[in-house]
Amino acid sequence: MADTSGLRPSVPLMGVEEEYFLVDPRTREVVPYGDEVAAKAAEELGDLVSRELGRYQVETKTPPCGTFGELHGELRRLRTVVAAAAESLGARAAAIGTVPFGAPVPMPVTDDPRCAKQLRDYRGLVDEHVICAAHVHVGVPDRDRAVLVSNHLRPWLPHLIALSANSPFFCGRDTGYASWRHTMWQRWPVSGPPPYFSSYDAYEQLLTALTDSGTLPDRRTLFWDIRPSSRYPTVEVRAADVPVTAEESALLALLVRALTVTALRAVERGDPGPELSAELLRAACWRAARDGLRGERMDPRTGRLSPADGLVPSLLHHIGPALEETGDRETVVALLRRLAACGTGADRQRAVHARRGSLLDVVDALVTRSPAVGLR
């Protein structure tokens, strides 16, 4: 149960889902132990841990949390239990967006009717879906407002992609991207930034057409970077690579919550959100996935380029009042400074690789850091 004693009534709860790879400690290649690790971890975590589409992975989900401290503690606990379960079965858990090396394709799929249907429908996309993400849920009053909140969140997707980038290597090579996972994800139907919606009815009409046409197998399987949850009274942001540390995942959730609070206040004023060019927004997300916090960023409203070091100040300016409202300003500013000093997960992976040119070292560093306290 979330501790809400220190929260104002207007501050929504938040939760995080994380996906982890399972790797062989000797070869450092992924291993298909998802069923076994999920079952072992469930002895302690219950339904907070589950299997994923691919057998190389497991997924955890925190309960709803009210504060950074509570969420960070839950994330650390989940990671620690999963890591111990993996070790007991001769594997290791790693929080990383893509597989650095090896030949993981075709990916073995979990024995489940829903997973089998996805394999039948999406075929080669499932074979190559060897990626791990983090999804943030933030409470909203209803689905009508969730859809309008999505409109307001769309321009900030490039910021979240850049800050969370943690997948530069794939199958033995540096892809040149900070988030290759996000780039791979764009191949799926109904993926990437969601459309602008005038209302929840408009959202429902499109979702019905997509499911009736067989493009989506069901109403739960919607791949956009932002969506109203089909199971919870939340808006779900799905744009991030799984971060290296629990601390970074908790920071991501604070940022998404502040963006959501900012959006809710705008919706309450009657603002349905900006109607951005879909192509400019996709281009800005692509650039963020390629460059992370390096180089230049693209404004999805105008298409203009500016130095990437302006990304964090622009985000803080936008969510500043919401951070005051949630009581998270000092924590967020401190963690963003630490992230700027340490670099994104992609930056840190490349720094490890640069020392000896070894992708084995990269995997070892990720396995070591994944259950740990935070950035350093």
Short mmCIF file of C-alpha atoms in Angstrom, two decimals:
data_model
loop_
_atom_site.label_atom_id
_atom_site.label_comp_id
_atom_site.label_asym_id
_atom_site.label_seq_id
_atom_site.Cartn_x
_atom_site.Cartn_y
_atom_site.Cartn_z
CA MET A 1 0.00 0.00 0.00
CA ALA A 2 1.36 3.43 -0.94
CA ASP A 3 2.24 5.83 1.88
CA THR A 4 0.29 8.98 1.03
CA SER A 5 0.56 10.66 4.43
CA GLY A 6 2.95 13.34 3.17
CA LEU A 7 1.20 13.97 -0.13
CA ARG A 8 -1.21 16.70 -1.07
CA PRO A 9 -4.54 15.35 -2.35
CA SER A 10 -3.73 16.67 -5.83
CA VAL A 11 -0.49 14.67 -6.19
CA PRO A 12 -1.06 11.45 -8.18
CA LEU A 13 0.52 8.10 -7.38
CA MET A 14 3.05 6.54 -9.75
CA GLY A 15 4.42 3.12 -10.57
CA VAL A 16 7.10 1.61 -12.80
CA GLU A 17 7.31 -1.58 -14.86
CA GLU A 18 10.84 -2.73 -15.74
CA GLU A 19 12.07 -5.46 -18.07
CA TYR A 20 15.43 -7.20 -17.51
CA PHE A 21 17.54 -9.52 -19.63
CA LEU A 22 18.85 -12.79 -18.24
CA VAL A 23 22.47 -13.54 -19.15
CA ASP A 24 24.92 -16.39 -18.77
CA PRO A 25 27.70 -15.29 -16.35
CA ARG A 26 30.32 -17.15 -18.38
CA THR A 27 29.45 -16.23 -21.97
CA ARG A 28 27.45 -13.06 -21.11
CA GLU A 29 24.94 -14.02 -23.78
CA VAL A 30 21.21 -14.00 -23.06
CA VAL A 31 19.65 -17.26 -21.84
CA PRO A 32 15.99 -18.39 -22.05
CA TYR A 33 15.36 -18.71 -18.31
CA GLY A 34 12.42 -16.31 -18.08
CA ASP A 35 9.88 -18.91 -16.94
CA GLU A 36 12.15 -20.27 -14.23
CA VAL A 37 13.38 -16.91 -12.91
CA ALA A 38 9.87 -15.43 -12.83
CA ALA A 39 8.57 -18.46 -10.92
CA LYS A 40 11.43 -18.32 -8.42
CA ALA A 41 11.10 -14.56 -7.85
CA ALA A 42 7.31 -14.89 -7.50
CA GLU A 43 7.84 -16.94 -4.33
CA GLU A 44 8.67 -13.61 -2.68
CA LEU A 45 7.14 -11.02 -5.02
CA GLY A 46 3.88 -12.68 -6.07
CA ASP A 47 2.29 -10.96 -9.06
CA LEU A 48 4.84 -8.10 -8.97
CA VAL A 49 7.01 -10.24 -11.26
CA SER A 50 5.96 -11.95 -14.48
CA ARG A 51 7.16 -13.54 -17.68
CA GLU A 52 7.58 -11.44 -20.81
CA LEU A 53 6.97 -12.06 -24.52
CA GLY A 54 10.52 -13.40 -24.86
CA ARG A 55 12.03 -16.10 -22.68
CA TYR A 56 15.25 -14.09 -22.33
CA GLN A 57 13.42 -11.63 -20.06
CA VAL A 58 11.36 -11.06 -16.94
CA GLU A 59 9.28 -8.04 -15.95
CA THR A 60 8.57 -6.44 -12.59
CA LYS A 61 6.03 -3.84 -11.58
CA THR A 62 6.01 -1.72 -8.46
CA PRO A 63 2.86 -1.09 -6.46
CA PRO A 64 1.53 2.50 -6.68
CA CYS A 65 3.90 4.81 -4.80
CA GLY A 66 3.59 8.38 -3.59
CA THR A 67 7.19 9.49 -3.04
CA PHE A 68 10.63 9.09 -4.55
CA GLY A 69 11.87 7.27 -1.46
CA GLU A 70 9.05 4.76 -1.54
CA LEU A 71 9.35 4.12 -5.28
CA HIS A 72 13.15 3.89 -5.18
CA GLY A 73 12.91 1.39 -2.33
CA GLU A 74 10.41 -0.77 -4.21
CA LEU A 75 12.53 -0.74 -7.37
CA ARG A 76 15.62 -1.77 -5.44
CA ARG A 77 13.70 -4.55 -3.70
CA LEU A 78 12.32 -5.92 -6.97
CA ARG A 79 15.72 -5.79 -8.66
CA THR A 80 17.41 -7.48 -5.71
CA VAL A 81 14.90 -10.34 -5.61
CA VAL A 82 15.06 -10.89 -9.38
CA ALA A 83 18.87 -10.81 -9.30
CA ALA A 84 18.91 -13.41 -6.51
CA ALA A 85 16.41 -15.62 -8.36
CA ALA A 86 18.51 -15.44 -11.52
CA GLU A 87 21.71 -16.28 -9.63
CA SER A 88 20.07 -19.27 -7.96
CA LEU A 89 19.40 -20.66 -11.44
CA GLY A 90 22.87 -19.95 -12.82
CA ALA A 91 22.06 -16.68 -14.60
CA ARG A 92 22.38 -12.94 -14.00
CA ALA A 93 19.87 -10.12 -14.46
CA ALA A 94 20.87 -7.03 -16.44
CA ALA A 95 19.00 -3.75 -16.91
CA ILE A 96 19.88 -2.87 -20.50
CA GLY A 97 17.81 -1.86 -23.52
CA THR A 98 19.36 -4.23 -26.10
CA VAL A 99 21.62 -7.29 -26.18
CA PRO A 100 25.25 -6.12 -26.61
CA PHE A 101 26.42 -9.25 -28.43
CA GLY A 102 25.60 -12.82 -29.28
CA ALA A 103 23.02 -14.22 -31.70
CA PRO A 104 19.68 -13.91 -29.89
CA VAL A 105 17.52 -14.12 -33.05
CA PRO A 106 15.01 -15.72 -33.41
CA MET A 107 13.94 -14.99 -29.87
CA PRO A 108 12.32 -17.94 -28.08
CA VAL A 109 8.76 -16.95 -27.19
CA THR A 110 7.06 -17.66 -23.88
CA ASP A 111 4.59 -20.55 -23.99
CA ASP A 112 1.38 -18.56 -23.62
CA PRO A 113 -1.65 -18.21 -25.96
CA ARG A 114 -1.34 -14.43 -26.12
CA CYS A 115 2.38 -14.62 -26.95
CA ALA A 116 1.70 -17.30 -29.56
CA LYS A 117 -0.86 -15.05 -31.25
CA GLN A 118 1.63 -12.18 -31.37
CA LEU A 119 4.14 -14.49 -33.04
CA ARG A 120 1.54 -15.54 -35.62
CA ASP A 121 0.51 -11.94 -36.30
CA TYR A 122 3.87 -10.14 -36.22
CA ARG A 123 6.26 -12.93 -37.27
CA GLY A 124 9.78 -11.60 -37.88
CA LEU A 125 9.15 -8.59 -35.65
CA VAL A 126 8.74 -10.94 -32.69
CA ASP A 127 11.82 -12.94 -33.74
CA GLU A 128 13.94 -9.79 -33.40
CA HIS A 129 12.16 -8.21 -30.41
CA VAL A 130 15.14 -8.57 -28.07
CA ILE A 131 14.69 -5.29 -26.16
CA CYS A 132 13.94 -4.14 -22.61
CA ALA A 133 12.00 -1.02 -21.66
CA ALA A 134 10.67 0.83 -18.62
CA HIS A 135 7.04 1.95 -18.45
CA VAL A 136 5.83 4.64 -16.05
CA HIS A 137 2.21 4.82 -14.86
CA VAL A 138 0.80 7.99 -13.30
CA GLY A 139 -2.69 8.22 -11.83
CA VAL A 140 -5.28 10.35 -13.65
CA PRO A 141 -8.92 10.99 -12.71
CA ASP A 142 -10.46 9.34 -15.80
CA ARG A 143 -9.71 8.19 -19.35
CA ASP A 144 -11.14 11.33 -20.94
CA ARG A 145 -8.44 13.35 -19.23
CA ALA A 146 -5.84 10.64 -19.85
CA VAL A 147 -6.24 11.13 -23.61
CA LEU A 148 -5.92 14.92 -23.33
CA VAL A 149 -2.92 14.52 -21.02
CA SER A 150 -1.35 12.41 -23.77
CA ASN A 151 -1.66 15.36 -26.16
CA HIS A 152 0.32 17.52 -23.73
CA LEU A 153 2.98 14.85 -23.11
CA ARG A 154 3.73 14.22 -26.80
CA PRO A 155 6.17 17.18 -27.24
CA TRP A 156 8.26 15.91 -24.31
CA LEU A 157 8.84 12.39 -25.58
CA PRO A 158 12.23 13.33 -27.12
CA HIS A 159 13.41 14.57 -23.71
CA LEU A 160 12.47 11.30 -22.01
CA ILE A 161 14.05 9.20 -24.77
CA ALA A 162 17.32 11.14 -24.59
CA LEU A 163 17.55 11.05 -20.79
CA SER A 164 16.85 7.31 -20.53
CA ALA A 165 18.98 6.11 -23.47
CA ASN A 166 20.66 2.83 -22.51
CA SER A 167 21.08 0.71 -25.64
CA PRO A 168 24.01 1.70 -27.90
CA PHE A 169 25.23 -1.86 -28.66
CA PHE A 170 23.41 -4.62 -30.49
CA CYS A 171 24.70 -8.01 -31.66
CA GLY A 172 28.37 -7.14 -31.34
CA ARG A 173 28.51 -3.61 -32.71
CA ASP A 174 28.00 -0.01 -31.73
CA THR A 175 24.86 1.04 -33.60
CA GLY A 176 25.72 4.75 -33.49
CA TYR A 177 22.50 5.30 -31.54
CA ALA A 178 22.10 6.08 -27.86
CA SER A 179 18.78 4.17 -27.83
CA TRP A 180 18.77 1.46 -30.46
CA ARG A 181 15.87 -0.15 -28.57
CA HIS A 182 13.60 2.80 -29.34
CA THR A 183 14.62 2.68 -32.98
CA MET A 184 13.86 -1.05 -33.23
CA TRP A 185 10.49 -0.48 -31.58
CA GLN A 186 9.38 1.90 -34.34
CA ARG A 187 9.02 -1.00 -36.79
CA TRP A 188 5.90 -2.26 -35.05
CA PRO A 189 2.42 -1.14 -36.14
CA VAL A 190 0.80 1.49 -33.93
CA SER A 191 4.12 2.35 -32.27
CA GLY A 192 6.01 5.57 -31.55
CA PRO A 193 4.31 8.83 -30.59
CA PRO A 194 0.52 8.54 -30.41
CA PRO A 195 -1.74 10.68 -32.58
CA TYR A 196 -3.42 13.83 -31.30
CA PHE A 197 -6.91 13.02 -30.01
CA SER A 198 -9.74 15.50 -29.55
CA SER A 199 -11.53 13.21 -27.08
CA TYR A 200 -11.62 9.74 -25.58
CA ASP A 201 -14.37 8.85 -28.06
CA ALA A 202 -11.98 9.61 -30.93
CA TYR A 203 -9.37 7.41 -29.27
CA GLU A 204 -11.90 4.58 -28.87
CA GLN A 205 -12.99 4.80 -32.50
CA LEU A 206 -9.43 4.43 -33.74
CA LEU A 207 -8.66 1.62 -31.30
CA THR A 208 -11.78 -0.25 -32.42
CA ALA A 209 -10.75 0.05 -36.07
CA LEU A 210 -7.24 -1.21 -35.29
CA THR A 211 -8.50 -4.24 -33.38
CA ASP A 212 -11.32 -5.05 -35.81
CA SER A 213 -8.82 -4.98 -38.70
CA GLY A 214 -6.47 -7.40 -36.95
CA THR A 215 -3.69 -4.81 -36.75
CA LEU A 216 -3.81 -5.22 -32.97
CA PRO A 217 -4.69 -8.60 -31.43
CA ASP A 218 -6.62 -7.00 -28.57
CA ARG A 219 -7.21 -3.66 -26.84
CA ARG A 220 -4.36 -4.26 -24.36
CA THR A 221 -1.72 -4.65 -27.06
CA LEU A 222 -1.24 -1.03 -28.05
CA PHE A 223 2.34 -0.02 -28.78
CA TRP A 224 2.32 3.80 -28.64
CA ASP A 225 4.84 5.61 -26.45
CA ILE A 226 1.92 7.07 -24.46
CA ARG A 227 -1.43 5.44 -23.86
CA PRO A 228 -4.29 5.34 -21.35
CA SER A 229 -3.79 2.09 -19.47
CA SER A 230 -6.35 -0.61 -20.28
CA ARG A 231 -6.07 -2.02 -16.74
CA TYR A 232 -5.45 0.90 -14.37
CA PRO A 233 -6.71 4.50 -13.94
CA THR A 234 -3.41 5.81 -15.28
CA VAL A 235 -1.64 7.28 -18.25
CA GLU A 236 1.28 5.07 -19.25
CA VAL A 237 4.50 6.41 -20.78
CA ARG A 238 6.46 3.70 -22.59
CA ALA A 239 9.25 5.60 -24.37
CA ALA A 240 12.23 4.77 -22.13
CA ASP A 241 14.93 2.14 -22.24
CA VAL A 242 15.13 0.29 -18.95
CA PRO A 243 17.64 2.39 -16.95
CA VAL A 244 20.85 0.95 -15.52
CA THR A 245 19.92 1.78 -11.91
CA ALA A 246 16.80 1.88 -9.76
CA GLU A 247 17.61 5.50 -8.97
CA GLU A 248 17.34 6.46 -12.64
CA SER A 249 14.02 4.63 -12.98
CA ALA A 250 12.66 6.54 -10.00
CA LEU A 251 13.91 9.81 -11.50
CA LEU A 252 12.16 8.95 -14.77
CA ALA A 253 8.92 8.41 -12.85
CA LEU A 254 9.22 11.78 -11.08
CA LEU A 255 9.70 13.51 -14.43
CA VAL A 256 6.71 11.75 -15.98
CA ARG A 257 4.57 12.56 -12.93
CA ALA A 258 5.54 16.23 -13.10
CA LEU A 259 4.76 16.30 -16.83
CA THR A 260 1.40 14.67 -16.11
CA VAL A 261 0.54 17.12 -13.33
CA THR A 262 1.48 20.01 -15.64
CA ALA A 263 -0.75 18.53 -18.34
CA LEU A 264 -3.67 18.00 -15.96
CA ARG A 265 -3.55 21.64 -14.89
CA ALA A 266 -3.62 22.69 -18.55
CA VAL A 267 -6.57 20.39 -19.27
CA GLU A 268 -8.42 21.87 -16.29
CA ARG A 269 -7.97 25.29 -17.92
CA GLY A 270 -9.62 23.98 -21.08
CA ASP A 271 -6.40 23.46 -23.06
CA PRO A 272 -6.64 20.21 -25.11
CA GLY A 273 -2.92 20.25 -25.97
CA PRO A 274 -0.81 21.27 -28.98
CA GLU A 275 -1.49 19.67 -32.37
CA LEU A 276 2.06 18.88 -33.45
CA SER A 277 3.11 17.67 -36.86
CA ALA A 278 3.33 13.89 -36.57
CA GLU A 279 6.41 13.82 -38.81
CA LEU A 280 8.27 16.52 -36.90
CA LEU A 281 7.56 14.71 -33.65
CA ARG A 282 8.77 11.37 -35.02
CA ALA A 283 11.88 13.08 -36.38
CA ALA A 284 12.59 14.68 -32.99
CA CYS A 285 12.20 11.29 -31.27
CA TRP A 286 14.51 9.68 -33.84
CA ARG A 287 17.19 12.32 -33.22
CA ALA A 288 16.84 11.91 -29.45
CA ALA A 289 17.26 8.14 -29.81
CA ARG A 290 20.31 8.62 -32.01
CA ASP A 291 22.14 11.31 -30.04
CA GLY A 292 20.87 11.09 -26.45
CA LEU A 293 22.20 14.08 -24.51
CA ARG A 294 24.96 14.72 -27.08
CA GLY A 295 24.96 16.92 -30.17
CA GLU A 296 21.78 18.77 -31.03
CA ARG A 297 18.13 18.35 -30.16
CA MET A 298 15.16 19.05 -32.39
CA ASP A 299 12.12 21.05 -31.32
CA PRO A 300 9.09 18.97 -32.41
CA ARG A 301 6.99 22.12 -32.63
CA THR A 302 9.19 23.96 -35.12
CA GLY A 303 11.82 21.52 -36.40
CA ARG A 304 14.60 23.85 -35.26
CA LEU A 305 17.85 22.43 -33.92
CA SER A 306 19.56 23.65 -30.76
CA PRO A 307 22.37 22.35 -28.53
CA ALA A 308 21.36 19.26 -26.55
CA ASP A 309 22.64 20.85 -23.34
CA GLY A 310 19.48 22.95 -23.34
CA LEU A 311 17.28 19.87 -22.99
CA VAL A 312 17.30 19.63 -19.20
CA PRO A 313 16.81 23.39 -18.55
CA SER A 314 13.83 23.50 -20.93
CA LEU A 315 12.25 20.49 -19.22
CA LEU A 316 12.78 21.93 -15.74
CA HIS A 317 11.30 25.26 -16.82
CA HIS A 318 8.18 23.49 -18.07
CA ILE A 319 7.62 21.25 -15.04
CA GLY A 320 8.97 23.61 -12.35
CA PRO A 321 5.57 24.49 -10.81
CA ALA A 322 4.51 20.83 -10.83
CA LEU A 323 7.72 19.80 -9.07
CA GLU A 324 6.96 22.36 -6.37
CA GLU A 325 3.44 20.94 -6.10
CA THR A 326 4.66 17.35 -5.77
CA GLY A 327 7.55 18.29 -3.48
CA ASP A 328 10.11 16.72 -5.82
CA ARG A 329 12.05 19.73 -7.06
CA GLU A 330 15.21 19.31 -4.96
CA THR A 331 15.38 15.57 -5.64
CA VAL A 332 14.90 15.95 -9.38
CA VAL A 333 17.44 18.75 -9.74
CA ALA A 334 20.04 16.80 -7.75
CA LEU A 335 19.49 13.60 -9.73
CA LEU A 336 19.59 15.39 -13.08
CA ARG A 337 22.89 17.01 -12.09
CA ARG A 338 24.25 13.60 -11.16
CA LEU A 339 23.03 12.14 -14.45
CA ALA A 340 24.67 14.97 -16.39
CA ALA A 341 27.96 14.28 -14.59
CA CYS A 342 27.84 10.49 -15.05
CA GLY A 343 26.22 10.41 -18.48
CA THR A 344 23.29 8.37 -19.69
CA GLY A 345 23.35 4.60 -19.62
CA ALA A 346 24.49 4.69 -23.25
CA ASP A 347 27.36 7.05 -22.37
CA ARG A 348 28.46 4.81 -19.51
CA GLN A 349 28.30 1.66 -21.64
CA ARG A 350 30.51 3.29 -24.26
CA ALA A 351 32.93 4.51 -21.58
CA VAL A 352 33.33 0.95 -20.27
CA HIS A 353 33.80 -0.38 -23.80
CA ALA A 354 36.42 2.26 -24.61
CA ARG A 355 38.74 1.04 -21.84
CA ARG A 356 39.51 -2.34 -23.41
CA GLY A 357 37.19 -2.67 -26.38
CA SER A 358 35.37 -5.49 -24.61
CA LEU A 359 31.61 -6.01 -24.71
CA LEU A 360 32.07 -8.61 -21.98
CA ASP A 361 33.10 -5.73 -19.73
CA VAL A 362 29.96 -3.83 -20.71
CA VAL A 363 27.69 -6.71 -19.67
CA ASP A 364 29.63 -7.21 -16.44
CA ALA A 365 29.24 -3.53 -15.57
CA LEU A 366 25.49 -3.68 -16.17
CA VAL A 367 25.01 -6.83 -14.13
CA THR A 368 26.96 -5.24 -11.27
CA ARG A 369 25.05 -1.96 -11.35
CA SER A 370 21.51 -3.16 -12.00
CA PRO A 371 20.48 -3.93 -8.38
CA ALA A 372 22.67 -1.17 -6.94
CA VAL A 373 21.71 2.02 -5.16
CA GLY A 374 22.37 4.64 -7.79
CA LEU A 375 24.62 6.67 -10.01
CA ARG A 376 28.26 7.14 -9.24
#
